[in-house]
CSV table of C-alpha atoms in Angstrom, one decimal:
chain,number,residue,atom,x,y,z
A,1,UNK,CA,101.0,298.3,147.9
A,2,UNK,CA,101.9,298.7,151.7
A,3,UNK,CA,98.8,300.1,153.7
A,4,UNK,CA,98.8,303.8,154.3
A,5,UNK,CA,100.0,305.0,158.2
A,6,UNK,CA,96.3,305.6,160.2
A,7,UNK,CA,95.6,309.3,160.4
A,8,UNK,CA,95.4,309.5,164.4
A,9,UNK,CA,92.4,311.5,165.9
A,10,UNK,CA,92.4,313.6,168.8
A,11,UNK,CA,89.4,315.3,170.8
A,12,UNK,CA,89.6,318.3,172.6
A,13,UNK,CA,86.4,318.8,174.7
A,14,UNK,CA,86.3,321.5,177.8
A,15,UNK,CA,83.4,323.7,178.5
A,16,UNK,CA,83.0,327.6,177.2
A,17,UNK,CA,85.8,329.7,177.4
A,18,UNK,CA,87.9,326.9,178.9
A,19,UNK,CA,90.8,327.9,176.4
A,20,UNK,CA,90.5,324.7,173.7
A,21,UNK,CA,91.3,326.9,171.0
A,22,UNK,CA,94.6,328.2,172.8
A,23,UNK,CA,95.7,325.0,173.7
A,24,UNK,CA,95.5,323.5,170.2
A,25,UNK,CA,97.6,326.4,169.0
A,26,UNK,CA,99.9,326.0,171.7
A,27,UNK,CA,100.5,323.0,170.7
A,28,UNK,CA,101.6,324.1,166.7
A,29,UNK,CA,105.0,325.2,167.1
A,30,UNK,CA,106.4,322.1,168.7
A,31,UNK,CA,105.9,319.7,166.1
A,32,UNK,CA,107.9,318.9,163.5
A,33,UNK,CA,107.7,321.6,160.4
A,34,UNK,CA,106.9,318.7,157.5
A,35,UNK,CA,104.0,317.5,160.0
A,36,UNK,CA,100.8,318.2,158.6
A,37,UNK,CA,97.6,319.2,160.8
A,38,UNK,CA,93.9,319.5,160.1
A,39,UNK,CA,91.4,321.2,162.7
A,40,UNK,CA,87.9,320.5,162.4
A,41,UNK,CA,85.9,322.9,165.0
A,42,UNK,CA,82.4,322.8,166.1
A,43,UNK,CA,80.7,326.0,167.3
A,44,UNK,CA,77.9,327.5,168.7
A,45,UNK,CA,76.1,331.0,166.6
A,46,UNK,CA,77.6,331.3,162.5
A,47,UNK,CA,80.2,333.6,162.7
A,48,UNK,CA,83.6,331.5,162.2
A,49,UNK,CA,85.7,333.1,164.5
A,50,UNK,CA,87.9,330.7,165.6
A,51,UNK,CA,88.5,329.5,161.8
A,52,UNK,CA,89.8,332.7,161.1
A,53,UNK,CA,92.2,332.5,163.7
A,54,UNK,CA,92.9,328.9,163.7
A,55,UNK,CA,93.7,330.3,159.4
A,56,UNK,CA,96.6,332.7,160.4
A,57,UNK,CA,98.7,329.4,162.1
A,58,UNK,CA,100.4,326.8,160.6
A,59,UNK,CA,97.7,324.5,160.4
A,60,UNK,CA,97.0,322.8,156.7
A,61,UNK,CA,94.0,323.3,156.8
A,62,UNK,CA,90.7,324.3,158.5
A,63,UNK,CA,87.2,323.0,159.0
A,64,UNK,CA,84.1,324.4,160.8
A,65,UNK,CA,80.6,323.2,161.6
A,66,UNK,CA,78.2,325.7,162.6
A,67,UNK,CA,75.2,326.2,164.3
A,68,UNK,CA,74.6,322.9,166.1
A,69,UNK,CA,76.7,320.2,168.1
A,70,UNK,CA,78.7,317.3,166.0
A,71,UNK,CA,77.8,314.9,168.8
A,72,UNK,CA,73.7,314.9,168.2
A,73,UNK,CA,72.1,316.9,165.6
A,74,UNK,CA,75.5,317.2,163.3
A,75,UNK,CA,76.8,313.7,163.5
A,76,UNK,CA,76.3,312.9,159.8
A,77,UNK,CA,78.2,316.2,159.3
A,78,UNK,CA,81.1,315.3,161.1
A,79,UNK,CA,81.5,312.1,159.4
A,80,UNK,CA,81.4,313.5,156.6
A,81,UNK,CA,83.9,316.2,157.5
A,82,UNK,CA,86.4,313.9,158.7
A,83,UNK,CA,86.5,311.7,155.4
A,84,UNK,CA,86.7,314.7,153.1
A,85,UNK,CA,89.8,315.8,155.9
A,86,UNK,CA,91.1,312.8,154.5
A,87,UNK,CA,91.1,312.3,151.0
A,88,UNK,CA,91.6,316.2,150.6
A,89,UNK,CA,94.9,316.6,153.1
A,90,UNK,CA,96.1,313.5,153.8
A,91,UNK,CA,97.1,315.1,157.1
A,92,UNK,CA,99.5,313.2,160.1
A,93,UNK,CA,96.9,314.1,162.8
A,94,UNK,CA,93.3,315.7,163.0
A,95,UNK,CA,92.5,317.4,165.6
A,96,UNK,CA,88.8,317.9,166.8
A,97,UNK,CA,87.7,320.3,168.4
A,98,UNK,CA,84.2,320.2,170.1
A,99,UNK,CA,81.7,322.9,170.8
A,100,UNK,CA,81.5,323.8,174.8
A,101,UNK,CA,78.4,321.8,175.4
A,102,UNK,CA,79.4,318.6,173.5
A,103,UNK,CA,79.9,315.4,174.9
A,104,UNK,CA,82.9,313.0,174.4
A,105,UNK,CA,80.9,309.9,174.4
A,106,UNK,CA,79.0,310.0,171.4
A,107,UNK,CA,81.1,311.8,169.7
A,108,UNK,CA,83.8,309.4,170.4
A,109,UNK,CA,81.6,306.2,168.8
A,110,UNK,CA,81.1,307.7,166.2
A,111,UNK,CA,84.6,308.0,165.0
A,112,UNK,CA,84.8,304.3,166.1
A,113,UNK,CA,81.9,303.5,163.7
A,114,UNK,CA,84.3,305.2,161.1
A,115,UNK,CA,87.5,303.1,162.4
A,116,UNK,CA,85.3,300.2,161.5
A,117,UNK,CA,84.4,301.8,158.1
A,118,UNK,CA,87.2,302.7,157.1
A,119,UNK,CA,89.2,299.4,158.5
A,120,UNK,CA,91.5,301.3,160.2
A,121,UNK,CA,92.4,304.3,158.2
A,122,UNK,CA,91.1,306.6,160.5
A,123,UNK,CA,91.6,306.3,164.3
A,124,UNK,CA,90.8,307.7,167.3
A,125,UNK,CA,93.8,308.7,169.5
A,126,UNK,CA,92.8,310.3,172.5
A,127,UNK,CA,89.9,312.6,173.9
A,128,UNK,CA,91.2,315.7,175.3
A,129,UNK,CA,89.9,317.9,178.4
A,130,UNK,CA,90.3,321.4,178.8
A,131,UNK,CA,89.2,322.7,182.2
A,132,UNK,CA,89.0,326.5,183.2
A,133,UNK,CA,90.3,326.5,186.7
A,134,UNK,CA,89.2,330.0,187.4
A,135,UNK,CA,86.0,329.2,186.3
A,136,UNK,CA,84.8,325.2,186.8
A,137,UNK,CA,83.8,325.6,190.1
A,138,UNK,CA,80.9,327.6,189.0
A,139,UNK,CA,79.9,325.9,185.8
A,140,UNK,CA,80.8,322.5,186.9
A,141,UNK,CA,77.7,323.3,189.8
A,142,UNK,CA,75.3,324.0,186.4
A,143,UNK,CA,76.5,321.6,184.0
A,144,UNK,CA,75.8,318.3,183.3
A,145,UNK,CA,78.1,318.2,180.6
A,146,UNK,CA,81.3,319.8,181.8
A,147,UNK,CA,80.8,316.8,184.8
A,148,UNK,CA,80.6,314.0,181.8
A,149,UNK,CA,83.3,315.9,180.0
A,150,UNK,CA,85.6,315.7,182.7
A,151,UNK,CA,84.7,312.1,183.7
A,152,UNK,CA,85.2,310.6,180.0
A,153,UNK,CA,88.6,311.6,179.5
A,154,UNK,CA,92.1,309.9,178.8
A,155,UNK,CA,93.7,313.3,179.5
A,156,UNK,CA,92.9,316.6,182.1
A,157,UNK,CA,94.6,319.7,180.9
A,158,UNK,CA,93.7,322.3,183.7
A,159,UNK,CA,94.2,325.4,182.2
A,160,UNK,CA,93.8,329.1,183.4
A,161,UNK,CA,95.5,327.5,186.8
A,162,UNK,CA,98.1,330.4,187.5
A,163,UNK,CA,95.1,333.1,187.9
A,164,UNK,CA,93.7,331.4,190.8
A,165,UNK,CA,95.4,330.8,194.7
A,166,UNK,CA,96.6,327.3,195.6
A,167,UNK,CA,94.2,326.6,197.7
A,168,UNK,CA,91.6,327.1,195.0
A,169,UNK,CA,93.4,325.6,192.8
A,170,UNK,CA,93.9,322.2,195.5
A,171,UNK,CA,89.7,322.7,195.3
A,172,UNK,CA,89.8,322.5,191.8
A,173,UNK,CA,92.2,319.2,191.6
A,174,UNK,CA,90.5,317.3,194.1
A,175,UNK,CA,86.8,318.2,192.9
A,176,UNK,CA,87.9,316.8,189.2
A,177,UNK,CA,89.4,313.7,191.0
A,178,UNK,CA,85.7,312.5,192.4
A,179,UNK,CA,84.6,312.7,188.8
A,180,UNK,CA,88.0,311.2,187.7
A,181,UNK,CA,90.7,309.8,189.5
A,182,UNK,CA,92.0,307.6,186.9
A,183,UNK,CA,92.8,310.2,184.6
A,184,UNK,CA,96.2,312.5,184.4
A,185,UNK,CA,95.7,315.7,184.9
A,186,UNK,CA,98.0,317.9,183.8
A,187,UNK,CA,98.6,321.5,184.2
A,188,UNK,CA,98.9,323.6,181.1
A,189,UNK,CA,102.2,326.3,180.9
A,190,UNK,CA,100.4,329.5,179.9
A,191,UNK,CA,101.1,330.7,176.4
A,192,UNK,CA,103.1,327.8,175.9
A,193,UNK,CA,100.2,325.1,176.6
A,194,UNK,CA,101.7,321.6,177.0
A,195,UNK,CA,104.0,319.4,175.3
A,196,UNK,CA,102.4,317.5,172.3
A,197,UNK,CA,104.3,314.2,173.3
A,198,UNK,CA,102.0,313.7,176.5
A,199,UNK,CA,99.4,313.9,174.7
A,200,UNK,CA,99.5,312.4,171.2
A,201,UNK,CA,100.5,308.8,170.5
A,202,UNK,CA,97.7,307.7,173.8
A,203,UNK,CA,96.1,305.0,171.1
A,204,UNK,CA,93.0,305.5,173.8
A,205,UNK,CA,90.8,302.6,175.1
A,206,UNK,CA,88.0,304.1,175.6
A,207,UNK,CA,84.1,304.0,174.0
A,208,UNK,CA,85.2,300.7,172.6
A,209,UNK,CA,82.2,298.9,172.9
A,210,UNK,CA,79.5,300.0,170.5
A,211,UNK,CA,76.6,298.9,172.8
A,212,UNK,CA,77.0,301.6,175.3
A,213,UNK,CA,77.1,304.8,172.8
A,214,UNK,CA,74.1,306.0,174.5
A,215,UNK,CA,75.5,308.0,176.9
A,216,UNK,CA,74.1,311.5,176.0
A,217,UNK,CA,70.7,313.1,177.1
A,218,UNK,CA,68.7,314.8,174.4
A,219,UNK,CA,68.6,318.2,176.0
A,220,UNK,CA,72.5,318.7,176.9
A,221,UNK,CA,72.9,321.1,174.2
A,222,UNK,CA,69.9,323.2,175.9
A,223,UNK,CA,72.1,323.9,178.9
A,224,UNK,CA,73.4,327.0,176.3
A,225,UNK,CA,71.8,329.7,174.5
A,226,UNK,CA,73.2,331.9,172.1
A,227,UNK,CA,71.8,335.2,170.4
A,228,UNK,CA,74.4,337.5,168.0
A,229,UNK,CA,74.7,341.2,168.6
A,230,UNK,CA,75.5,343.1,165.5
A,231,UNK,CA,75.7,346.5,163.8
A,232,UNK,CA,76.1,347.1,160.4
A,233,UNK,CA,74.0,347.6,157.0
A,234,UNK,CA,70.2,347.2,157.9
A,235,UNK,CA,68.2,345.4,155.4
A,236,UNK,CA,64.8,346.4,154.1
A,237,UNK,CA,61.8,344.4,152.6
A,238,UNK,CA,60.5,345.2,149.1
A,239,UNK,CA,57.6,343.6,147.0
A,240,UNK,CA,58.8,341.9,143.6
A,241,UNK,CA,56.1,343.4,142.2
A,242,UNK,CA,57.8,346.2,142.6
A,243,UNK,CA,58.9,348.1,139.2
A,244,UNK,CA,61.5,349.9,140.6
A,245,UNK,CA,62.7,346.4,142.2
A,246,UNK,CA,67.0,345.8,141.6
A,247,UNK,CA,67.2,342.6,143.2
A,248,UNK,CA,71.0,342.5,141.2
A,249,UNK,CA,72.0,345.1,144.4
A,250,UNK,CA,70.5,342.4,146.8
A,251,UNK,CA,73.5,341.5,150.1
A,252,UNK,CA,72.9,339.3,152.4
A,253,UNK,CA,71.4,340.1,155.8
A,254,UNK,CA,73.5,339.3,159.2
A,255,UNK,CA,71.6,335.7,159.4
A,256,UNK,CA,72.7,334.8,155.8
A,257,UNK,CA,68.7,335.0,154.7
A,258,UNK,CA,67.9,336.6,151.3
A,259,UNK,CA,64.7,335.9,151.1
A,260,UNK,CA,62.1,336.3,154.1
A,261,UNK,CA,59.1,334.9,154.7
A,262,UNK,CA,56.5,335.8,152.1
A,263,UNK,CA,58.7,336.5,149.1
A,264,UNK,CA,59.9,339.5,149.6
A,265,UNK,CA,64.1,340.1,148.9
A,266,UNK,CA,65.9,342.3,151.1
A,267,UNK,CA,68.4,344.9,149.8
A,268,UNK,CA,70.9,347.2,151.8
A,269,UNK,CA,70.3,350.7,152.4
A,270,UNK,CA,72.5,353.1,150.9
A,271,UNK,CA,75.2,353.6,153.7
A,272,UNK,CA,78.8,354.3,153.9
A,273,UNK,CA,79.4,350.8,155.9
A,274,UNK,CA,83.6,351.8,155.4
A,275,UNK,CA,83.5,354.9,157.7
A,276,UNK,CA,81.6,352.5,160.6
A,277,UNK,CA,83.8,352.1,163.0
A,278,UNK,CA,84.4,351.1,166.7
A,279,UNK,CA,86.2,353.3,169.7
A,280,UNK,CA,88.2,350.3,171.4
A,281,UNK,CA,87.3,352.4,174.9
A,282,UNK,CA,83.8,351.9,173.3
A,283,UNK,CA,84.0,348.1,173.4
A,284,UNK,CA,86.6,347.3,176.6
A,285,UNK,CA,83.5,349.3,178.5
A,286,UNK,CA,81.1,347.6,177.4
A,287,UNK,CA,82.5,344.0,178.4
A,288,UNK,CA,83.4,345.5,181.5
A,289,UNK,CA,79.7,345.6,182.2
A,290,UNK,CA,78.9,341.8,181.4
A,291,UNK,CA,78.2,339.2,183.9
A,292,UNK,CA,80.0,336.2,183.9
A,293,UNK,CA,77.1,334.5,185.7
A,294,UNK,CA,75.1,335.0,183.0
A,295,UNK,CA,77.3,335.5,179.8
A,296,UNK,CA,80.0,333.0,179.6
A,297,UNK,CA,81.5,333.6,175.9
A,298,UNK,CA,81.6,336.9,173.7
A,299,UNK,CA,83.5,336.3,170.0
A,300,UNK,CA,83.1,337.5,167.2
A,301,UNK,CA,84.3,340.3,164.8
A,302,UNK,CA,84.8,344.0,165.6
A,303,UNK,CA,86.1,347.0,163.0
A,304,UNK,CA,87.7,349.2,165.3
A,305,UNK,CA,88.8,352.8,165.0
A,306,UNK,CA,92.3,353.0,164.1
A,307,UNK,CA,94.9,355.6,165.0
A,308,UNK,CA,94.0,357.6,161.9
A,309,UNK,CA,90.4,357.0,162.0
A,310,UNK,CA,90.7,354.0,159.6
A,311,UNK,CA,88.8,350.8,160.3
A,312,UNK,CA,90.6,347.8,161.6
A,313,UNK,CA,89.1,344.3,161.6
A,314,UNK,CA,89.7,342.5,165.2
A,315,UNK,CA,88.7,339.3,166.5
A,316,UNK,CA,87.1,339.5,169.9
A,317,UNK,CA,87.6,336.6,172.3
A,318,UNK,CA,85.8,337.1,175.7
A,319,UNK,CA,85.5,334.6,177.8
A,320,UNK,CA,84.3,334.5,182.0
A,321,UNK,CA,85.1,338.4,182.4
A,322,UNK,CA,88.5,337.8,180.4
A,323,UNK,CA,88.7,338.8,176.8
A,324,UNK,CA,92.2,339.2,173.8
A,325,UNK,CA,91.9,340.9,170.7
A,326,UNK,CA,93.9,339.8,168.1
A,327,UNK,CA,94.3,342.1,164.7
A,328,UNK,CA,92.6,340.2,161.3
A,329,UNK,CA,95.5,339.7,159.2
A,330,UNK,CA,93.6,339.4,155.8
A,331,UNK,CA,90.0,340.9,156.4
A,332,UNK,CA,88.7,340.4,152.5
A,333,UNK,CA,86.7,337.2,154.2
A,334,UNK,CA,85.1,339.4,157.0
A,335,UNK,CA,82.0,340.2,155.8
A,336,UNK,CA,79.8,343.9,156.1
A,337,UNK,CA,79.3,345.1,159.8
A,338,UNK,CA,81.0,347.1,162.2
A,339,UNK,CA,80.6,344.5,164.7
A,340,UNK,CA,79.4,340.8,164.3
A,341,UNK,CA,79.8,338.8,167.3
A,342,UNK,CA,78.0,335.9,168.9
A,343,UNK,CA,77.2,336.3,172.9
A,344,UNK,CA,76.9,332.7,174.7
A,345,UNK,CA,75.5,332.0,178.4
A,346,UNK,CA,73.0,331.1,180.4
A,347,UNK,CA,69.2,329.7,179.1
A,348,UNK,CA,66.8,332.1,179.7
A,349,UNK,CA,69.0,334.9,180.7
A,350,UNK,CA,71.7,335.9,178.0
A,351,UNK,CA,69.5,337.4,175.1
A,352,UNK,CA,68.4,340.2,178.1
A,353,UNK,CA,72.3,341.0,178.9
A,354,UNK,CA,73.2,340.4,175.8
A,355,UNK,CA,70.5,343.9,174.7
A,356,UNK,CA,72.1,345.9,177.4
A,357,UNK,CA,75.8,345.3,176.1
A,358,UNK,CA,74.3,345.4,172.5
A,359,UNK,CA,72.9,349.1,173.2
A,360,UNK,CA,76.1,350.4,174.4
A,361,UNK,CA,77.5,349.4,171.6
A,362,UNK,CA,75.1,351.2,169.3
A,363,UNK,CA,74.0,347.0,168.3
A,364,UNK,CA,71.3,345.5,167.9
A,365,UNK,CA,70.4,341.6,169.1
A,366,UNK,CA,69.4,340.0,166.0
């Protein structure tokens, strides 16, 4: 038997909000219709926002890893991920797509560990960089990572670059070309993102040599901190030894956590969680009062009031003081809460904006 065509890899790193997701879905409707594409995402907080949109594309299938980064703690998980991607799918292409504070390096070596393990099967392509050009000249200043991001790169994809003047934009170019100036950079076409052929089929030479894979610090991943803001069914704490205990009712809480410390179950309180809704003027306010400084991402799930009062599930994507809202096509996957969203930014500082924006919502930070 003829050996199978290698399934092709490609990275897509870029700090928060720096429009990765966009891109990749950009990037959809210009392939071929028989060509078959996995995403496998890596995000910050447990709410899986993006999969859910990344769901309503074309894409044949979707994979997300949650609450930690692929490229340190979750390594064995993304290994793992990528060979299921491939005896499950058998896809043309997977696309990876890193968590803000990852870095390319270590990530990369691992999937040449995997080229080696798999002798050849699967292969990495290309890693990918997404850069906010409205917004990298403040992170870059804080960020170790979006520096290394943008220095290990076969490709530069500035995005965002029509919302800013040309001289900041000039700024922008030159300031990535002290950290690279071997690497394109290319400037992405709004909605339309960039063509897949300039990008796929790069067969990259990078991270080849397995001796130099140690090229992250232990504490990148510190550089974010995320807390979720949520409103919905509160749970309270009862004793099994209880008799009028009916665990059968039991829900889960908004951390996923039956069972607390000491034993105890938690149950939901009777409430009518249907009729909980969200004013959209409620919400748009209440971002307008977040500082980008500080809070750098805001995604999550919102049930907003419709025109006849009715609920209507939303994903919220803020990002830098710029947010979308795109309608949930099939909500019987979100789960109970009138909002569930996961508020990114600065160590130290977000979990105190994040309970400001939280309270005007009628949220709690939990």
């Amino acid at each position: 038997m003829s050996k199978p065509t290698p399934i092709p890899i490609t990275v897509f790193t870029g700090f928060l909000g720096a429009g990765k997701t966009s891109v990749i879905l950009s990037l959809l409707p210009q392939l071929p219709k028989d060509y078959k594409v996995v995403l496998l995402k890596n995000e910050f907080g447990d709410i899986e926002v993006d999969s859910k949109l990344a769901s309503q594309s074309s894409l044949a299938g979707v994979s997300e890893i949650l609450n930690g980064c692929m490229c340190c703690v979750l390594v064995g998980q993304m290994q793992n991920a990528l060979l299921e991607i491939r005896e499950k799918f058998r896809p043309d292409r997977i696309i990876i797509e890193c968590s803000g504070s990852a870095f390319p390096a270590t990530l990369a070596f691992q999937i040449r560990q995997l080229e080696r393990d798999t002798d050849g099967d699967l292969q990495l392509d290309a890693i990918i960089t997404v850069v906010d050009a409205e917004n990298f000249a403040g992170y870059d200043d804080t960020s170790p990572t979006a520096r290394m991001q943008a220095s290990y790169s076969d490709i530069i994809l500035i995005n965002k670059w029509e919302h800013v003047s040309e001289r900041a934009l000039d700024f922008v170019i030159d300031h990535l070309n002290t950290l690279n100036d071997a690497t394109p950079k290319i400037k992405c076409q709004g909605r339309n993102g960039v063509d897949p052929n300039l990008i796929f089929g790069l067969q990259t030479k990078l991270f080849t040599d397995p001796t130099h894979g140690g090229l992250q610090t232990s504490t990148h991943h510190d550089e974010v901190e995320t807390t979720t803001v949520y409103r919905g069914p509160r749970p309270h704490v009862h004793n099994h030894a209880d008799e009028e205990c009916d665990c059968h009712t039991q829900n889960e809480t908004p951390s996923g956590n039956n069972i607390p410390e000491g034993g105890a179950s938690t149950t939901t309180e009777d409430r009518d969680t249907e009729a909980d809704v969200l004013k959209e003027a409620t919400l748009v306010d209440a971002l307008r009062t977040l500082s980008k400084e500080t809070v750098w991402r805001v995604k999550g799930f919102v049930r907003l009031a419709g025109k006849g009062g009715d609920g209507e599930w939303v994903i919220l994507n803020w990002a830098f003081g710029r947010f979308e809202i795109t309608r949930v096509e099939d909500d019987k996957e979100v789960r109970a809460g009138c909002v569930r969203l996961t508020v990114m930014g600065e160590r130290g500082e977000v979990k105190r904006a994040a309970r400001r924006f939280a309270g005007l919502l009628g949220c709690e930070v939990v």
